[in-house]
Short mmCIF file of C-alpha atoms in Angstrom, two decimals:
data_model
loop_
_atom_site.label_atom_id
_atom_site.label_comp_id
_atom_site.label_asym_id
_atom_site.label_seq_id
_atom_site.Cartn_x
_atom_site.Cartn_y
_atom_site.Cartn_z
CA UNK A 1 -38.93 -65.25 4.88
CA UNK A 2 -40.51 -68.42 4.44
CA UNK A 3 -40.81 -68.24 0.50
CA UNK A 4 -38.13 -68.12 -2.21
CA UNK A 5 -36.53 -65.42 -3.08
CA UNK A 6 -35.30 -65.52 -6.94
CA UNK A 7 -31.60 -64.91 -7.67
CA UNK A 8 -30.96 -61.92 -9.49
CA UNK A 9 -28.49 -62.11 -12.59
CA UNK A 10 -25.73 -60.05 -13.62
CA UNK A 11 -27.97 -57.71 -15.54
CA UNK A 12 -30.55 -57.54 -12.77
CA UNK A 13 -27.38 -55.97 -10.36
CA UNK A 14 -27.27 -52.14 -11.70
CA UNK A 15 -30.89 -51.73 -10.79
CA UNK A 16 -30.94 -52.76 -7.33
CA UNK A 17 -27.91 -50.54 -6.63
CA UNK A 18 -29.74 -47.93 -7.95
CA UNK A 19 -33.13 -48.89 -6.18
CA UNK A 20 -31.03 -49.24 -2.95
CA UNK A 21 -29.83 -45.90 -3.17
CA UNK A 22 -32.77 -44.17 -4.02
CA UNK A 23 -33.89 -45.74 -0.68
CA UNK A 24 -30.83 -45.21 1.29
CA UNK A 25 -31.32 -41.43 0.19
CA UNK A 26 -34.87 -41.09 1.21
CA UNK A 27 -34.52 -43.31 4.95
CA UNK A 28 -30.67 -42.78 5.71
CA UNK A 29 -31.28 -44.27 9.09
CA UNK A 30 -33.29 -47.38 7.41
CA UNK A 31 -31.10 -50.44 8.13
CA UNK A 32 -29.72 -52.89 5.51
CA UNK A 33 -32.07 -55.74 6.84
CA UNK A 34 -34.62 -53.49 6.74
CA UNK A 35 -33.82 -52.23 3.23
CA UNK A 36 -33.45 -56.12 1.99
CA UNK A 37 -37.24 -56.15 3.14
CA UNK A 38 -38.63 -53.70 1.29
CA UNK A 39 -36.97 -54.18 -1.59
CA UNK A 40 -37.50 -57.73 -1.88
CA UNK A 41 -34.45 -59.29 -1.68
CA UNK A 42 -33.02 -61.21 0.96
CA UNK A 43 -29.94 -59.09 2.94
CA UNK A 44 -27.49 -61.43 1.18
CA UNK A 45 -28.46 -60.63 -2.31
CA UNK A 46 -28.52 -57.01 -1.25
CA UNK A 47 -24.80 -57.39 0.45
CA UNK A 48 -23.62 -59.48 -3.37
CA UNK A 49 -24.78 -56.60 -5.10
CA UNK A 50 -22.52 -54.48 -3.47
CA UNK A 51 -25.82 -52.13 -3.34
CA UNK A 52 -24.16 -49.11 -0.83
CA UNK A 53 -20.70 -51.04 0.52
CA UNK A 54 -17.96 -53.54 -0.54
CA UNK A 55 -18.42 -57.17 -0.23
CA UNK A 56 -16.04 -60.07 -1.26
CA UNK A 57 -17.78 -63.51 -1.10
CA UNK A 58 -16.25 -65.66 1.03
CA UNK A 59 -15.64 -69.30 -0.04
CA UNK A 60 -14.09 -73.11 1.84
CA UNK A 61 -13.31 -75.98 0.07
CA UNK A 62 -14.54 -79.24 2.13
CA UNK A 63 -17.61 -80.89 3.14
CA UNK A 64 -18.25 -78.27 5.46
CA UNK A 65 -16.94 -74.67 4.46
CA UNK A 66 -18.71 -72.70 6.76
CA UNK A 67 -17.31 -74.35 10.00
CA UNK A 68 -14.04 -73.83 8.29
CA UNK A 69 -14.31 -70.05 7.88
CA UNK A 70 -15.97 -69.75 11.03
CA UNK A 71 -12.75 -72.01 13.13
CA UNK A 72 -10.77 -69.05 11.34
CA UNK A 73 -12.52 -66.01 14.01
CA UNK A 74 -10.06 -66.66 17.01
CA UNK A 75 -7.24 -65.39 14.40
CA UNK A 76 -9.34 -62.12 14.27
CA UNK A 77 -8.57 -60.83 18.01
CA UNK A 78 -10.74 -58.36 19.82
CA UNK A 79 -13.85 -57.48 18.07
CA UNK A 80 -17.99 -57.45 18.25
CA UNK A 81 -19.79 -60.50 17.57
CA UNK A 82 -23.46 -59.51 16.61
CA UNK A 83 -26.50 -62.17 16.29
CA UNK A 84 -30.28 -61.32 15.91
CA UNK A 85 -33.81 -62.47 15.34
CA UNK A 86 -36.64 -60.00 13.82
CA UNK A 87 -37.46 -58.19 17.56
CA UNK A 88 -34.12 -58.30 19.29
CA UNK A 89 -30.42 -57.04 18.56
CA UNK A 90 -27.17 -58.95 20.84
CA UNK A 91 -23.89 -56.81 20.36
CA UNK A 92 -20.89 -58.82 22.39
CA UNK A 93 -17.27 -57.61 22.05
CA UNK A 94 -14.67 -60.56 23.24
CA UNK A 95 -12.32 -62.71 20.92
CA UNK A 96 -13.28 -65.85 19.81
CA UNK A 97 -11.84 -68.35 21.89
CA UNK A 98 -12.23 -72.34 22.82
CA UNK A 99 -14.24 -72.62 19.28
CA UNK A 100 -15.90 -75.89 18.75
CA UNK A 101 -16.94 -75.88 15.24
CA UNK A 102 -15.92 -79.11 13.46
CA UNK A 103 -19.53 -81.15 13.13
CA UNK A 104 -23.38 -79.56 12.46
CA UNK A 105 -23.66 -78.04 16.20
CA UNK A 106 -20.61 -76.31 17.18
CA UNK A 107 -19.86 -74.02 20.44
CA UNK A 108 -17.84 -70.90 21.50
CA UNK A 109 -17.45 -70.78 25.06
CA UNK A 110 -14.88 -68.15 25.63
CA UNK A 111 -15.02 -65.26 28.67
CA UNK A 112 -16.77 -62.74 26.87
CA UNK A 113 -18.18 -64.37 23.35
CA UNK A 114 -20.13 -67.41 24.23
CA UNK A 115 -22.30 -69.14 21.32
CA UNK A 116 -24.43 -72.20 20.07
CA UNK A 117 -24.33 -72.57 16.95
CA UNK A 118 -26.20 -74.84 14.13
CA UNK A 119 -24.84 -74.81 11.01
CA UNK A 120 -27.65 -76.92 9.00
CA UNK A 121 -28.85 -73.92 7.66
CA UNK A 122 -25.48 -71.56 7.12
CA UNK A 123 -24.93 -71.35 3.48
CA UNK A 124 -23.28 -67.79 2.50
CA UNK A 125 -20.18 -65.99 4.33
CA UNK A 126 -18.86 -61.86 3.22
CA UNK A 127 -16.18 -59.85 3.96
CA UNK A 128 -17.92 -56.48 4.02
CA UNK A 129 -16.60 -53.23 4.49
CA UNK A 130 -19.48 -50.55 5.32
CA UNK A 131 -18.34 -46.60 5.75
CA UNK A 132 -15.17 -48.22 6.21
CA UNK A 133 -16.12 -50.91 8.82
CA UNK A 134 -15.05 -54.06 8.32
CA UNK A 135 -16.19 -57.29 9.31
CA UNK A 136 -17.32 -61.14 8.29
CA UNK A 137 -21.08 -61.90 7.30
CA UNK A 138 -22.58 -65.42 7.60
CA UNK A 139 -26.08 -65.93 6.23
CA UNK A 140 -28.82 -69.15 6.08
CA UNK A 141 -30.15 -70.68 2.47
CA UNK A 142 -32.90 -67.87 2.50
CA UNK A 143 -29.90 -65.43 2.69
CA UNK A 144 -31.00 -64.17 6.48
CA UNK A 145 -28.24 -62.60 8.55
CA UNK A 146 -27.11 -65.65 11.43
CA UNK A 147 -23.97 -64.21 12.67
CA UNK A 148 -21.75 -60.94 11.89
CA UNK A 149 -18.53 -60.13 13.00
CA UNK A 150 -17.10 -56.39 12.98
CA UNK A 151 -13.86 -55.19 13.41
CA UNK A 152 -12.80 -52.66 16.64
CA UNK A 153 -9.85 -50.75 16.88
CA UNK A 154 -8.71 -53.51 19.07
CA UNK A 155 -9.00 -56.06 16.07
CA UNK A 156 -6.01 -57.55 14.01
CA UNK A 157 -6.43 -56.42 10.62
CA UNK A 158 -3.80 -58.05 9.28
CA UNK A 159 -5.55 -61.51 10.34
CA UNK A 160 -8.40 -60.22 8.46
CA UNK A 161 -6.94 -59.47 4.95
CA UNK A 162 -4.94 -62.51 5.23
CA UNK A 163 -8.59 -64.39 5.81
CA UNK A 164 -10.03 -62.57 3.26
CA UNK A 165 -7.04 -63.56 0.90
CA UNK A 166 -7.10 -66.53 1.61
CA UNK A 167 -10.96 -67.57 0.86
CA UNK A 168 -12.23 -65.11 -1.80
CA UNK A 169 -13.77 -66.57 -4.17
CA UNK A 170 -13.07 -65.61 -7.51
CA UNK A 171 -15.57 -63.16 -9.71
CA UNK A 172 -18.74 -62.10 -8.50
CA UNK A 173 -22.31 -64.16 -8.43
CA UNK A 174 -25.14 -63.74 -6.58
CA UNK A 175 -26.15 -65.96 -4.08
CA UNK A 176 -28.79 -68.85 -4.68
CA UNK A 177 -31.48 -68.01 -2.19
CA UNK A 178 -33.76 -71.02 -1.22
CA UNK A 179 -36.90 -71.51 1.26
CA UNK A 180 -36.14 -73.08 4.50
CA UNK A 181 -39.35 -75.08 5.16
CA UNK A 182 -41.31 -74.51 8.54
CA UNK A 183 -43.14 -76.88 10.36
CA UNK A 184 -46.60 -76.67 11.46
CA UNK A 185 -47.88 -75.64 14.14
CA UNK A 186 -47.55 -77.84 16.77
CA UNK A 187 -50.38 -79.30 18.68
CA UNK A 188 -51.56 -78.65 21.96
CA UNK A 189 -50.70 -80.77 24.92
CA UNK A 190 -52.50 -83.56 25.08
CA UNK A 191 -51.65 -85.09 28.26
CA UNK A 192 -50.64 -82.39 30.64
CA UNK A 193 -50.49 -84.48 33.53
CA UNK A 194 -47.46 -86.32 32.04
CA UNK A 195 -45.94 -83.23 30.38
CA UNK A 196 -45.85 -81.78 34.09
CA UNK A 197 -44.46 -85.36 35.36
CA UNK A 198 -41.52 -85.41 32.90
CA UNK A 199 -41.20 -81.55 33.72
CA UNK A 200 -40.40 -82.09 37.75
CA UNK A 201 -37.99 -85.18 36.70
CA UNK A 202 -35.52 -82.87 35.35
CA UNK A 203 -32.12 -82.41 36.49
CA UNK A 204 -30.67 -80.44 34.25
CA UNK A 205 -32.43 -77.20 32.17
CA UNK A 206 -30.68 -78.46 29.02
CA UNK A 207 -33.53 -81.47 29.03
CA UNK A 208 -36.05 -79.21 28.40
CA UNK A 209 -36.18 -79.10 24.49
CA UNK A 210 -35.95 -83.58 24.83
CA UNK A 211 -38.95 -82.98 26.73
CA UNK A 212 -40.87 -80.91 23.92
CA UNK A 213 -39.77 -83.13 21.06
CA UNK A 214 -41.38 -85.77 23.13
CA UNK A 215 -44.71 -84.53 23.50
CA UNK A 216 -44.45 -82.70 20.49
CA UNK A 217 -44.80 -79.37 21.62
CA UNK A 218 -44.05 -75.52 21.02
CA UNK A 219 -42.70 -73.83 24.14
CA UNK A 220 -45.54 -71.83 24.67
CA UNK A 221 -47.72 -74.65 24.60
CA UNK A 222 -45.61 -76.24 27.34
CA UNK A 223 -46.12 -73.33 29.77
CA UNK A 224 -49.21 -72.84 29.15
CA UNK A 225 -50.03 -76.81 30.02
CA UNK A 226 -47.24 -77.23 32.81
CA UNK A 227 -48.81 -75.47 35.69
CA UNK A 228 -48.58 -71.80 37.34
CA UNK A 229 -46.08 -72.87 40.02
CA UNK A 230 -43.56 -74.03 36.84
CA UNK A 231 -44.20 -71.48 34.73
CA UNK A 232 -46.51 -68.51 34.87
CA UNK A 233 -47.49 -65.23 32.42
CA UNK A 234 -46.11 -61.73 34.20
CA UNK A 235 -46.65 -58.17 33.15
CA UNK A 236 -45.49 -57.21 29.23
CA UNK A 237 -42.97 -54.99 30.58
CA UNK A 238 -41.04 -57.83 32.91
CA UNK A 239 -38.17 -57.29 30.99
CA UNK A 240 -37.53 -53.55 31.70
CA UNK A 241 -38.44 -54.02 35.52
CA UNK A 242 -35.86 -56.72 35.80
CA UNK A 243 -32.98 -55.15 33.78
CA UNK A 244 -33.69 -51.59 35.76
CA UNK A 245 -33.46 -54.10 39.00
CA UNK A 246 -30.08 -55.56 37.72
CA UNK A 247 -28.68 -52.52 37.04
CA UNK A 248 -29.40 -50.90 40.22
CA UNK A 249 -28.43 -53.81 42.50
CA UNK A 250 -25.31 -54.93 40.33
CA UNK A 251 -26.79 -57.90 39.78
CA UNK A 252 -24.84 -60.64 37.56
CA UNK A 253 -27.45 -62.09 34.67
CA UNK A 254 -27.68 -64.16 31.41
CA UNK A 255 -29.09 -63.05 28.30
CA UNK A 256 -29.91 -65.32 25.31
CA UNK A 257 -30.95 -64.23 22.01
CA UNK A 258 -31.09 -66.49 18.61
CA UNK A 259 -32.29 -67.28 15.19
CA UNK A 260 -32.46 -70.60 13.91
CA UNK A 261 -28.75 -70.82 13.64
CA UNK A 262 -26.97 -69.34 16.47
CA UNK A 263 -28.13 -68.17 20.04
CA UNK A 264 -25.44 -65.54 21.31
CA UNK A 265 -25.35 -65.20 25.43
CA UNK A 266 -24.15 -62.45 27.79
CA UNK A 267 -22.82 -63.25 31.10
CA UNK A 268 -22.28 -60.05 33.47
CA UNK A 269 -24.15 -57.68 35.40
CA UNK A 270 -25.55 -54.09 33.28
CA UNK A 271 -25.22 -50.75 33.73
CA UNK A 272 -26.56 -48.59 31.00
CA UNK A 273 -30.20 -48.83 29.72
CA UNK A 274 -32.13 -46.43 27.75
CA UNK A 275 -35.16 -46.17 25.74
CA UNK A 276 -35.25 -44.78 22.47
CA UNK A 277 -39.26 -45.13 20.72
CA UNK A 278 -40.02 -48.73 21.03
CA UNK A 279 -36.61 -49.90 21.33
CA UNK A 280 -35.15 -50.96 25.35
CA UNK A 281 -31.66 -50.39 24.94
CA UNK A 282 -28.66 -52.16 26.95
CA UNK A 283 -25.23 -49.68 26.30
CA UNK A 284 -22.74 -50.99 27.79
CA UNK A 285 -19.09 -50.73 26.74
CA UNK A 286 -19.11 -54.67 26.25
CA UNK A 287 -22.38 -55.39 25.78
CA UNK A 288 -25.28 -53.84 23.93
CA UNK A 289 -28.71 -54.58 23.31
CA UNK A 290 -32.21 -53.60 21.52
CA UNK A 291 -34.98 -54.96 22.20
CA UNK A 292 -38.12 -53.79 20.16
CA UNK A 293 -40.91 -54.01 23.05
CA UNK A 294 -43.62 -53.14 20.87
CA UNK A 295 -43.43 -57.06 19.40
CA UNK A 296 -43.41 -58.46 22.72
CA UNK A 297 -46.98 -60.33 22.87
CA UNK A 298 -46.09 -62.42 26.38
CA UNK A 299 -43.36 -63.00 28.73
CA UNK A 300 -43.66 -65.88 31.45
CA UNK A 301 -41.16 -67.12 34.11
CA UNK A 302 -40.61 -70.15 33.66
CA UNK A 303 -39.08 -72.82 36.87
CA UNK A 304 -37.16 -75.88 36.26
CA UNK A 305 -35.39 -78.56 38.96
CA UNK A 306 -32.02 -79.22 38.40
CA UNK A 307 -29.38 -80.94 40.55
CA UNK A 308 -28.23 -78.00 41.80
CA UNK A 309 -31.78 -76.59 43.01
CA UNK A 310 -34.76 -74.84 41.07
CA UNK A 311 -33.02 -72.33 38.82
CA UNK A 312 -35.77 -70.04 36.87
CA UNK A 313 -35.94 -67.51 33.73
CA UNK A 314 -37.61 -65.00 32.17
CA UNK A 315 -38.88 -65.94 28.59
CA UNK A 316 -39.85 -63.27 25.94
CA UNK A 317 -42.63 -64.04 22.84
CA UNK A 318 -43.67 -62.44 19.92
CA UNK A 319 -47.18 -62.61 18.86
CA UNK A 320 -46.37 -65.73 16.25
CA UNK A 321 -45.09 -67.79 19.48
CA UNK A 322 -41.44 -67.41 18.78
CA UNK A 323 -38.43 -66.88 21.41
CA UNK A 324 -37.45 -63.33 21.34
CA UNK A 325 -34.99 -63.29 24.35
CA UNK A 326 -34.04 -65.54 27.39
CA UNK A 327 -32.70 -64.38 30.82
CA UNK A 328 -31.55 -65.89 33.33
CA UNK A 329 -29.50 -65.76 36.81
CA UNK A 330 -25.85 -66.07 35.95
CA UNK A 331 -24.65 -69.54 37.18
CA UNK A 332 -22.50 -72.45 35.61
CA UNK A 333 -23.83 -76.22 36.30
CA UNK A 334 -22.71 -77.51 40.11
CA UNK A 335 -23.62 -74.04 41.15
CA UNK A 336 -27.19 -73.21 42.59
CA UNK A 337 -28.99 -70.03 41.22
CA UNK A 338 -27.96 -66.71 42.54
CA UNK A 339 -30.59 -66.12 45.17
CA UNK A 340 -30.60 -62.42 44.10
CA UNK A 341 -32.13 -63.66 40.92
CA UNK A 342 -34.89 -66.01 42.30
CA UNK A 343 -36.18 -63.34 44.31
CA UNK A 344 -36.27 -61.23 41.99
CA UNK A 345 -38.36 -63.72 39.47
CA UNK A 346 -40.25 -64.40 42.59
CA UNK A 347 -41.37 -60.64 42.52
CA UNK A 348 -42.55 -60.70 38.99
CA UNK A 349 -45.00 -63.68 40.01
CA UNK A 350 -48.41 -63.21 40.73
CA UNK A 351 -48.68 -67.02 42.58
CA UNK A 352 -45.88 -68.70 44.37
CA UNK A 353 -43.20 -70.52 42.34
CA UNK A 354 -42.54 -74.39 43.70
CA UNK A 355 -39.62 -74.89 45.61
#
């Protein structure tokens, strides 16, 4: 949402319970984002209200309480970290481990939950419980969902009602709910042949957002202006060739999916995929995914030198120009790309990739 929601008051609470649950009763499979939407409300308001679950605001003192509550995760064990933009759904279970979460960017880079966060924008944190599943809720100002965290059977609970006791906040308010501005849209590259210079002098594929703040850029406008052997437009359905590839061949791959204040990666080769209406489904015990392919609009691989050799991806777009999901090879930096992977972006390409 890109307008202000207003915050309900105390007297405003009774009816959208009761507007919830005439909904909840008509769509029972209708999520609670989805519900938030056609309500009106933002998901946090809806969560406050308490409209279908139970929900105890969570609260730090400090300059920044939501690092705080969040450096309190790796108390919580085993469980399933979830993060999501409008088009895609990233399901990881680990424990939250080597958390870096002290200044506005923060990092998780345990085995099996591995995060970047940017905490700018976090404003609201619940404890929820939902049919009896529990788990921690952080939201943005416009009371979007960033980051939840649910409970497994392999969780400690007693961690979790000792974080809950320790940071509710007393009585119940609704949350203020404020516009996060959005930029314009960016201009077109203007000088391509420089663009494409400053492309090839990369050594690393963490320079590549420097390199559109330079030029002033959107991704997509970068692709588009870089050249067909750096980065080229492939079929709509790239993503489900690929995955059905990796999953046949074992391969080991990276998946990145994020909102404007986390991106949430998988590491690790999948198994089981399945498609259910317009949602591509990863199921794996450890790792899930949805992916709604009806709001992909363009997918491109995209090739960038490092100093450990060309390492490529496969970039996913909705029709507004925004990220939907990232893949790549798996590799760490001083490693080359698995050569598994490249041949398999290779494949996608119409035109040869530069080398």
């Amino acid at each position: 949402m890109n307008t202000a929601t207003p915050t309900l008051d105390r007297h405003d609470r009774a009816e959208l319970q009761a507007r919830n649950a005439e909904l909840a009763a008509a769509e029972p499979r209708l999520r609670i984002r989805d519900r938030a939407q056609r309500l009106g409300v933002s998901e946090a308001e809806l969560v406050a209200a308490e409209c279908g679950l139970s929900a105890v605001e969570l609260v730090a003192n400090g300059e920044r309480p939501m690092q705080t509550l969040f450096n309190e995760l790796g108390t919580l064990g085993r469980v399933m970290a979830l993060s999501r933009n409008d088009w895609c759904v990233h399901e990881r279970h680990g424990s939250y481990e080597d958390i870096k979460a002290e200044g506005p960017i923060g990092l998780v880079l345990g085995p099996d939950i591995d995060l970047r966060l940017f905490f700018t924008c976090w404003q609201h944190c619940y404890a929820v419980t939902d049919n009896g599943r529990r788990s921690i809720q952080f939201f943005d100002r416009e009371g979007v969902a960033v980051h939840k965290v649910f409970l497994t059977e392999h969780s400690d609970e007693a961690a979790y009602d000792a974080l809950v006791a320790r940071y509710a906040a007393r009585g119940k308010r609704q949350p203020a709910i404020e516009a996060i501005a959005v930029g314009n849209e960016l201009p077109d590259v203007t000088d391509a042949a420089a663009l494409r210079e400053a492309w090839l002098a990369m050594t690393d594929t963490h320079q590549f957002f420097p390199l559109l703040r330079k030029f002033n850029v959107a991704r997509l406008g970068a692709l588009r202006a870089a050249g067909r052997d750096l980065a080229q437009p492939v079929a709509i359905d790239a993503v489900e060739t690929m995955l059905h590839s990796a999953a046949a061949s074992g391969l080991s791959i990276m998946c990145f999916v994020g909102n404007r204040g986390i991106v949430q990666i998988h590491s690790g080769p999948v198994s089981k995929l399945l498609r259910t209406g317009p949602w591509f489904n990863v199921l794996d015990p450890d790792f899930n995914l949805h992916l709604n392919t009806e709001a992909i609009a363009e997918c491109w691989v995209v090739n960038k030198p490092t100093s450990d050799g060309w390492v490529t991806s496969l970039e996913v777009y909705a029709a507004d120009g925004e990220l939907i999901v990232q893949w790549f090879g798996e590799r760490k930096p001083g490693k080359p790309e698995l050569s598994g992977w490249r041949d398999l972006m290779v494949s996608l390409c119409a035109t040869p990739l530069a080398e």
